[in-house]
């Protein structure tokens, strides 16, 4: 099946609201995934998120999907549908930046254990000469979590200057510290190898080949009514179609760690294409199967207990979207705005959760929801586990 036809099929399935699908059910109709529906409805009722879109895939099919609650609460309530676009936040890291970079790995442009300063010479400043590309991809670089935002600054050039001057908190390879600076740097490497902007390269070499027509950095004004708003910025302006992450926003909305917007149908296409290509089945995913296996198996330094793939989480304190049933060896990622994707190649399954849990004022959590939805879904998909 070609990617456009698969994407069209998925969008039609999502528009149908679940009725008539294997394992799916319309809202209010009992089915095997009713526990998932109850969990999401309860989280909305408890004020943890205005709404959510859930898509569960298994065996090459969408087996459950539903939109719950509202897209926006202020300045007016807006109904949520499955075509709502979300700020994917840190899902940008594995979905966009890592794929783009690994295309150059396949082309032989670099090796994983090359120091990043071989290609970005200024990165060697302040004790960073030993940090490798593998360290950056696995968050074992020793760099701090983010650039300093305590003083005003704007612009990509200023962000790059600050990245180059950043001083590590720990020796490279010593410990796992999740850092946006790692992926800002990896985005700069994509630009170095491609001689292109990160957003244009990702659009033309990752998203377009997959048929992800509703995914991009810097969404156009025509998309704004369909985008779930996040929260008020420092000027009390509601962010809608403008990246929530403050560092990416200061950089103009395009960065290796955050900035991608997408919807449920596109992300379902992405997840299924990844599983298909990793398993050696026909797929438009723009990497080789062996590269995907490399990316989704542990790549952290020897002897370290926090398990990270290249761009993907496997077993760390961030792994709550795995739940209690999916095995270690499955993989995924989360986004600060409330998005998450977890994939289990062993059962050919994925669980996609899209929320704007930060709307309208922040302060809400969907960590428990991610865990419980994955557990409930896996109990249906992996009976006896």
Protein backbone atom coordinates (compact mmCIF):
# COMPACT_ATOMS: atom_id res chain seq x y z
CA UNK A 1 0.00 0.00 0.00
CA UNK A 2 1.42 3.41 -0.89
CA UNK A 3 1.91 6.03 1.78
CA UNK A 4 -0.75 8.44 0.43
CA UNK A 5 -3.36 5.70 0.33
CA UNK A 6 -2.43 4.53 3.82
CA UNK A 7 -2.60 8.08 5.12
CA UNK A 8 -5.97 8.61 3.46
CA UNK A 9 -7.23 5.38 4.99
CA UNK A 10 -6.02 6.40 8.44
CA UNK A 11 -7.61 9.84 8.18
CA UNK A 12 -10.91 8.29 7.10
CA UNK A 13 -10.72 5.88 10.03
CA UNK A 14 -10.09 8.72 12.45
CA UNK A 15 -12.91 10.80 10.96
CA UNK A 16 -15.28 7.87 11.43
CA UNK A 17 -14.88 8.09 15.20
CA UNK A 18 -14.12 4.42 15.67
CA UNK A 19 -17.43 2.86 14.67
CA UNK A 20 -17.11 -0.41 12.81
CA UNK A 21 -13.37 -0.81 13.38
CA UNK A 22 -11.79 -3.99 14.67
CA UNK A 23 -11.31 -3.39 18.37
CA UNK A 24 -12.60 0.17 18.11
CA UNK A 25 -15.85 1.61 19.35
CA UNK A 26 -17.81 4.79 19.07
CA UNK A 27 -17.98 7.04 22.11
CA UNK A 28 -20.29 5.56 24.70
CA UNK A 29 -20.24 2.04 23.20
CA UNK A 30 -18.56 -0.60 25.34
CA UNK A 31 -15.59 -2.38 23.80
CA UNK A 32 -12.21 -3.83 24.70
CA UNK A 33 -10.68 -0.36 25.06
CA UNK A 34 -13.42 1.04 27.30
CA UNK A 35 -10.90 1.17 30.19
CA UNK A 36 -8.80 3.55 28.08
CA UNK A 37 -11.80 5.78 27.46
CA UNK A 38 -12.62 5.87 31.16
CA UNK A 39 -9.07 6.83 32.08
CA UNK A 40 -9.06 9.74 29.64
CA UNK A 41 -12.53 10.91 30.61
CA UNK A 42 -11.49 10.87 34.27
CA UNK A 43 -8.31 12.86 33.60
CA UNK A 44 -10.35 15.51 31.78
CA UNK A 45 -12.94 15.63 34.56
CA UNK A 46 -10.12 16.05 37.09
CA UNK A 47 -8.74 19.01 35.13
CA UNK A 48 -5.48 17.36 34.10
CA UNK A 49 -6.00 18.24 30.43
CA UNK A 50 -8.73 19.97 28.39
CA UNK A 51 -8.90 17.05 25.97
CA UNK A 52 -6.97 14.31 24.23
CA UNK A 53 -6.71 12.26 21.08
CA UNK A 54 -5.77 8.60 21.51
CA UNK A 55 -4.72 6.29 18.69
CA UNK A 56 -3.77 2.66 19.32
CA UNK A 57 -2.25 0.61 16.51
CA UNK A 58 -1.67 -3.13 16.37
CA UNK A 59 -0.76 -5.55 13.60
CA UNK A 60 -0.76 -2.86 10.93
CA UNK A 61 -4.22 -1.53 11.83
CA UNK A 62 -5.66 1.19 13.99
CA UNK A 63 -7.59 -0.78 16.60
CA UNK A 64 -8.83 2.12 18.70
CA UNK A 65 -9.04 5.87 18.38
CA UNK A 66 -11.10 8.65 19.87
CA UNK A 67 -11.08 12.39 20.55
CA UNK A 68 -12.10 13.43 24.07
CA UNK A 69 -12.96 16.78 25.62
CA UNK A 70 -12.07 20.22 24.29
CA UNK A 71 -9.38 21.68 22.09
CA UNK A 72 -9.46 25.01 23.96
CA UNK A 73 -10.99 26.37 27.14
CA UNK A 74 -10.10 30.05 26.78
CA UNK A 75 -10.91 32.57 25.48
CA UNK A 76 -13.79 30.29 24.42
CA UNK A 77 -14.44 26.56 24.65
CA UNK A 78 -13.82 24.70 21.40
CA UNK A 79 -14.81 21.14 20.62
CA UNK A 80 -11.96 18.73 19.94
CA UNK A 81 -11.81 16.49 16.89
CA UNK A 82 -9.25 14.00 15.65
CA UNK A 83 -7.96 16.46 13.06
CA UNK A 84 -6.66 18.79 15.77
CA UNK A 85 -3.00 19.68 15.41
CA UNK A 86 -0.73 19.68 18.44
CA UNK A 87 2.56 21.23 19.43
CA UNK A 88 4.60 18.02 19.57
CA UNK A 89 7.26 19.59 21.84
CA UNK A 90 10.10 17.10 22.48
CA UNK A 91 8.66 14.49 20.14
CA UNK A 92 10.46 16.71 17.63
CA UNK A 93 13.69 15.09 18.85
CA UNK A 94 13.12 11.50 17.64
CA UNK A 95 10.45 12.12 15.01
CA UNK A 96 12.27 14.83 13.07
CA UNK A 97 15.82 15.68 14.14
CA UNK A 98 17.14 12.18 14.79
CA UNK A 99 15.76 10.80 11.53
CA UNK A 100 17.28 13.69 9.58
CA UNK A 101 20.68 13.23 11.22
CA UNK A 102 20.71 9.45 10.76
CA UNK A 103 20.22 9.88 7.03
CA UNK A 104 23.71 11.40 7.00
CA UNK A 105 24.97 8.52 9.15
CA UNK A 106 23.71 6.13 6.48
CA UNK A 107 25.47 8.22 3.84
CA UNK A 108 28.76 7.90 5.73
CA UNK A 109 29.03 11.58 6.63
CA UNK A 110 29.93 10.82 10.26
CA UNK A 111 30.38 8.04 12.80
CA UNK A 112 28.47 7.94 16.05
CA UNK A 113 31.59 8.17 18.19
CA UNK A 114 32.99 11.14 16.31
CA UNK A 115 33.33 14.22 18.54
CA UNK A 116 30.73 16.80 17.62
CA UNK A 117 33.45 19.45 17.41
CA UNK A 118 34.91 17.68 14.37
CA UNK A 119 32.02 19.22 12.42
CA UNK A 120 31.19 22.20 14.69
CA UNK A 121 34.68 23.40 15.76
CA UNK A 122 33.42 26.05 18.19
CA UNK A 123 31.60 23.34 20.13
CA UNK A 124 34.93 22.32 21.67
CA UNK A 125 34.94 25.44 23.84
CA UNK A 126 34.72 25.12 27.64
CA UNK A 127 35.50 21.43 27.94
CA UNK A 128 33.20 19.92 25.29
CA UNK A 129 35.86 18.41 22.99
CA UNK A 130 35.18 14.86 24.22
CA UNK A 131 31.41 14.95 23.62
CA UNK A 132 30.49 12.63 20.76
CA UNK A 133 27.44 12.51 18.55
CA UNK A 134 26.40 9.32 20.35
CA UNK A 135 26.61 11.17 23.68
CA UNK A 136 24.29 13.86 22.32
CA UNK A 137 21.78 11.36 20.90
CA UNK A 138 21.60 9.39 24.16
CA UNK A 139 21.71 12.38 26.57
CA UNK A 140 25.00 11.26 28.07
CA UNK A 141 26.88 14.41 27.05
CA UNK A 142 27.03 15.92 30.53
CA UNK A 143 25.54 19.19 29.27
CA UNK A 144 22.97 21.08 31.39
CA UNK A 145 19.27 20.61 30.63
CA UNK A 146 18.71 23.92 28.79
CA UNK A 147 20.18 27.25 27.82
CA UNK A 148 19.92 29.97 30.45
CA UNK A 149 16.60 31.79 30.06
CA UNK A 150 16.94 34.01 33.11
CA UNK A 151 17.97 37.02 31.01
CA UNK A 152 16.39 38.28 27.76
CA UNK A 153 17.92 37.08 24.52
CA UNK A 154 16.52 36.25 21.10
CA UNK A 155 17.64 34.85 17.77
CA UNK A 156 19.13 31.70 16.37
CA UNK A 157 22.61 33.18 16.17
CA UNK A 158 22.56 34.05 19.86
CA UNK A 159 21.33 30.55 20.70
CA UNK A 160 24.18 29.04 18.69
CA UNK A 161 26.68 31.26 20.48
CA UNK A 162 25.31 30.14 23.84
CA UNK A 163 25.43 26.47 22.84
CA UNK A 164 29.06 26.80 21.82
CA UNK A 165 29.95 28.51 25.10
CA UNK A 166 28.01 26.09 27.32
CA UNK A 167 30.12 24.34 29.94
CA UNK A 168 29.31 20.70 30.83
CA UNK A 169 28.04 19.86 34.31
CA UNK A 170 29.46 16.32 34.15
CA UNK A 171 32.14 14.48 32.16
CA UNK A 172 30.88 13.04 28.88
CA UNK A 173 29.53 9.51 29.28
CA UNK A 174 29.27 9.66 33.07
CA UNK A 175 25.52 9.98 33.61
CA UNK A 176 22.18 10.45 31.89
CA UNK A 177 20.94 14.04 31.97
CA UNK A 178 18.11 14.88 29.58
CA UNK A 179 19.20 18.05 27.78
CA UNK A 180 17.60 20.19 25.11
CA UNK A 181 21.07 21.55 24.34
CA UNK A 182 22.00 18.10 23.02
CA UNK A 183 19.32 18.28 20.35
CA UNK A 184 19.84 21.93 19.53
CA UNK A 185 23.38 20.85 18.72
CA UNK A 186 22.17 17.86 16.68
CA UNK A 187 19.92 20.20 14.72
CA UNK A 188 22.99 22.30 13.94
CA UNK A 189 24.73 19.15 12.72
CA UNK A 190 21.82 18.46 10.35
CA UNK A 191 22.23 21.96 8.96
CA UNK A 192 25.99 21.48 8.66
CA UNK A 193 25.67 18.24 6.69
CA UNK A 194 22.69 19.32 4.58
CA UNK A 195 23.67 22.94 3.82
CA UNK A 196 19.97 23.62 4.39
CA UNK A 197 17.75 24.91 7.16
CA UNK A 198 16.53 22.30 9.61
CA UNK A 199 12.85 22.90 8.91
CA UNK A 200 13.22 22.72 5.13
CA UNK A 201 15.39 19.61 5.27
CA UNK A 202 12.99 17.81 7.63
CA UNK A 203 10.01 18.80 5.50
CA UNK A 204 11.46 17.60 2.21
CA UNK A 205 13.45 14.56 3.38
CA UNK A 206 11.39 13.21 6.30
CA UNK A 207 7.80 14.47 6.42
CA UNK A 208 6.98 14.75 2.71
CA UNK A 209 8.28 11.24 1.83
CA UNK A 210 5.99 9.86 4.52
CA UNK A 211 2.99 11.78 3.26
CA UNK A 212 2.74 13.78 6.48
CA UNK A 213 1.01 16.76 4.91
CA UNK A 214 -0.30 18.10 8.23
CA UNK A 215 3.07 18.17 9.97
CA UNK A 216 5.66 20.93 9.91
CA UNK A 217 7.63 23.55 11.77
CA UNK A 218 6.10 27.04 11.63
CA UNK A 219 2.51 26.11 10.73
CA UNK A 220 0.83 28.56 8.32
CA UNK A 221 -1.93 30.93 9.48
CA UNK A 222 -4.60 28.84 7.70
CA UNK A 223 -3.92 26.00 10.16
CA UNK A 224 -4.41 28.08 13.32
CA UNK A 225 -8.11 27.27 13.91
CA UNK A 226 -7.25 23.56 13.98
CA UNK A 227 -4.29 23.89 16.36
CA UNK A 228 -4.74 23.17 20.05
CA UNK A 229 -3.51 26.24 21.97
CA UNK A 230 -1.04 25.72 24.80
CA UNK A 231 -0.77 28.49 27.39
CA UNK A 232 -0.24 32.19 27.93
CA UNK A 233 3.25 33.47 27.26
CA UNK A 234 5.10 36.00 29.40
CA UNK A 235 3.05 38.78 27.76
CA UNK A 236 -0.23 36.99 28.53
CA UNK A 237 -0.74 36.11 24.87
CA UNK A 238 -2.20 32.66 24.26
CA UNK A 239 0.24 30.54 22.25
CA UNK A 240 -1.50 28.99 19.27
CA UNK A 241 0.55 27.77 16.34
CA UNK A 242 3.61 29.28 18.04
CA UNK A 243 5.92 26.79 19.72
CA UNK A 244 5.43 26.48 23.46
CA UNK A 245 9.05 25.70 24.31
CA UNK A 246 10.63 29.04 25.30
CA UNK A 247 14.09 28.28 23.91
CA UNK A 248 12.75 27.19 20.54
CA UNK A 249 10.47 30.24 20.55
CA UNK A 250 13.44 32.54 21.14
CA UNK A 251 15.16 30.79 18.21
CA UNK A 252 12.25 31.58 15.88
CA UNK A 253 10.33 28.31 16.27
CA UNK A 254 12.80 26.00 14.51
CA UNK A 255 15.18 23.97 16.65
CA UNK A 256 16.36 20.40 16.97
CA UNK A 257 14.64 19.86 20.31
CA UNK A 258 11.15 21.36 19.75
CA UNK A 259 9.02 23.09 17.16
CA UNK A 260 7.19 20.37 15.20
CA UNK A 261 3.38 20.45 14.90
CA UNK A 262 1.38 17.41 13.80
CA UNK A 263 -1.96 15.62 14.10
CA UNK A 264 -3.14 12.12 14.95
CA UNK A 265 -3.38 10.81 11.39
CA UNK A 266 0.14 11.92 10.48
CA UNK A 267 1.60 10.54 13.69
CA UNK A 268 -0.20 7.22 13.12
CA UNK A 269 1.30 7.08 9.63
CA UNK A 270 4.72 7.81 11.15
CA UNK A 271 4.41 5.13 13.82
CA UNK A 272 3.21 2.44 11.45
CA UNK A 273 5.84 3.29 8.84
CA UNK A 274 8.54 3.03 11.50
CA UNK A 275 7.32 -0.37 12.71
CA UNK A 276 6.99 -1.61 9.12
CA UNK A 277 10.46 -0.50 8.06
CA UNK A 278 12.07 -1.80 11.25
CA UNK A 279 10.48 -5.20 10.61
CA UNK A 280 11.61 -5.23 6.97
CA UNK A 281 8.12 -4.75 5.55
CA UNK A 282 7.35 -2.33 2.70
CA UNK A 283 7.47 1.21 4.03
CA UNK A 284 8.32 4.76 2.99
CA UNK A 285 10.17 5.42 6.25
CA UNK A 286 13.34 7.23 5.11
CA UNK A 287 15.91 5.04 6.88
CA UNK A 288 17.12 1.45 6.52
CA UNK A 289 15.80 -1.33 8.81
CA UNK A 290 19.21 -1.88 10.37
CA UNK A 291 19.51 1.83 11.16
CA UNK A 292 16.15 1.76 12.92
CA UNK A 293 17.16 -1.28 14.94
CA UNK A 294 20.33 0.58 15.97
CA UNK A 295 18.31 3.64 16.95
CA UNK A 296 15.79 1.71 19.04
CA UNK A 297 18.14 -0.54 21.01
CA UNK A 298 20.34 0.59 23.94
CA UNK A 299 23.21 2.84 22.84
CA UNK A 300 24.22 4.45 26.14
CA UNK A 301 27.80 4.06 27.45
CA UNK A 302 28.73 0.61 28.76
CA UNK A 303 27.67 -0.11 32.31
CA UNK A 304 25.11 2.69 32.54
CA UNK A 305 21.66 1.74 33.81
CA UNK A 306 19.55 4.41 32.07
CA UNK A 307 18.77 2.82 28.72
CA UNK A 308 18.56 5.15 25.74
CA UNK A 309 18.47 4.51 22.04
CA UNK A 310 19.46 7.14 19.50
CA UNK A 311 16.82 9.80 20.06
CA UNK A 312 14.45 7.31 21.72
CA UNK A 313 13.82 6.48 25.36
CA UNK A 314 13.91 2.81 26.38
CA UNK A 315 14.18 2.53 30.17
CA UNK A 316 14.67 5.66 32.27
CA UNK A 317 12.54 7.66 34.70
CA UNK A 318 10.93 9.20 31.60
CA UNK A 319 9.58 5.80 30.47
CA UNK A 320 6.16 6.00 32.13
CA UNK A 321 4.39 5.83 28.72
CA UNK A 322 5.51 2.20 28.54
CA UNK A 323 3.10 1.33 31.37
CA UNK A 324 3.31 -1.94 33.28
CA UNK A 325 2.88 -4.42 30.42
CA UNK A 326 4.88 -3.36 27.36
CA UNK A 327 8.35 -4.87 27.80
CA UNK A 328 11.69 -3.18 28.27
CA UNK A 329 12.91 -3.10 24.70
CA UNK A 330 9.88 -1.20 23.52
CA UNK A 331 10.66 2.49 23.05
CA UNK A 332 9.11 5.92 22.81
CA UNK A 333 9.24 9.57 23.80
CA UNK A 334 7.21 12.30 25.43
CA UNK A 335 6.62 16.00 24.86
CA UNK A 336 6.26 18.65 27.58
CA UNK A 337 2.96 19.91 26.16
CA UNK A 338 1.37 16.51 26.82
CA UNK A 339 2.19 14.43 23.77
CA UNK A 340 3.67 10.92 23.77
CA UNK A 341 4.30 7.98 21.46
CA UNK A 342 5.30 4.50 22.63
CA UNK A 343 6.05 1.62 20.24
CA UNK A 344 6.53 -2.09 20.83
CA UNK A 345 8.03 -3.86 17.81
CA UNK A 346 7.59 -7.25 19.46
CA UNK A 347 3.80 -7.01 19.36
CA UNK A 348 3.71 -4.60 16.38
CA UNK A 349 1.86 -2.04 18.49
CA UNK A 350 1.92 1.64 19.33
CA UNK A 351 0.07 4.00 21.65
CA UNK A 352 -0.19 7.66 20.63
CA UNK A 353 -1.47 10.23 23.12
CA UNK A 354 -1.91 13.86 22.07
CA UNK A 355 -2.91 16.45 24.67
CA UNK A 356 -2.37 20.12 25.40
CA UNK A 357 -2.20 19.55 29.15
CA UNK A 358 -0.51 22.94 29.68
CA UNK A 359 -3.65 24.81 28.51
CA UNK A 360 -4.50 27.41 29.65
CA UNK A 361 -2.23 28.12 32.63
CA UNK A 362 0.07 25.10 32.96
CA UNK A 363 0.45 23.18 36.18
CA UNK A 364 -1.26 19.95 35.09
CA UNK A 365 0.25 16.51 34.59
CA UNK A 366 -0.57 13.59 32.30
CA UNK A 367 2.26 11.36 33.54
CA UNK A 368 -0.15 9.01 35.31
CA UNK A 369 -2.54 9.10 32.35
CA UNK A 370 0.22 8.04 29.93
CA UNK A 371 1.21 5.16 32.18
CA UNK A 372 -2.33 3.96 32.79
CA UNK A 373 -3.46 4.23 29.15
CA UNK A 374 -0.44 2.22 28.01
CA UNK A 375 -1.09 -0.41 30.65
CA UNK A 376 -4.78 -0.71 29.76
CA UNK A 377 -4.05 -0.84 26.03
CA UNK A 378 -1.31 -3.45 26.41
CA UNK A 379 -3.58 -5.69 28.47
CA UNK A 380 -5.85 -5.85 25.44
CA UNK A 381 -3.08 -6.16 22.85
CA UNK A 382 -0.89 -8.63 24.76
CA UNK A 383 -3.36 -10.96 26.53
CA UNK A 384 -1.72 -13.07 29.19
CA UNK A 385 1.16 -10.65 29.72
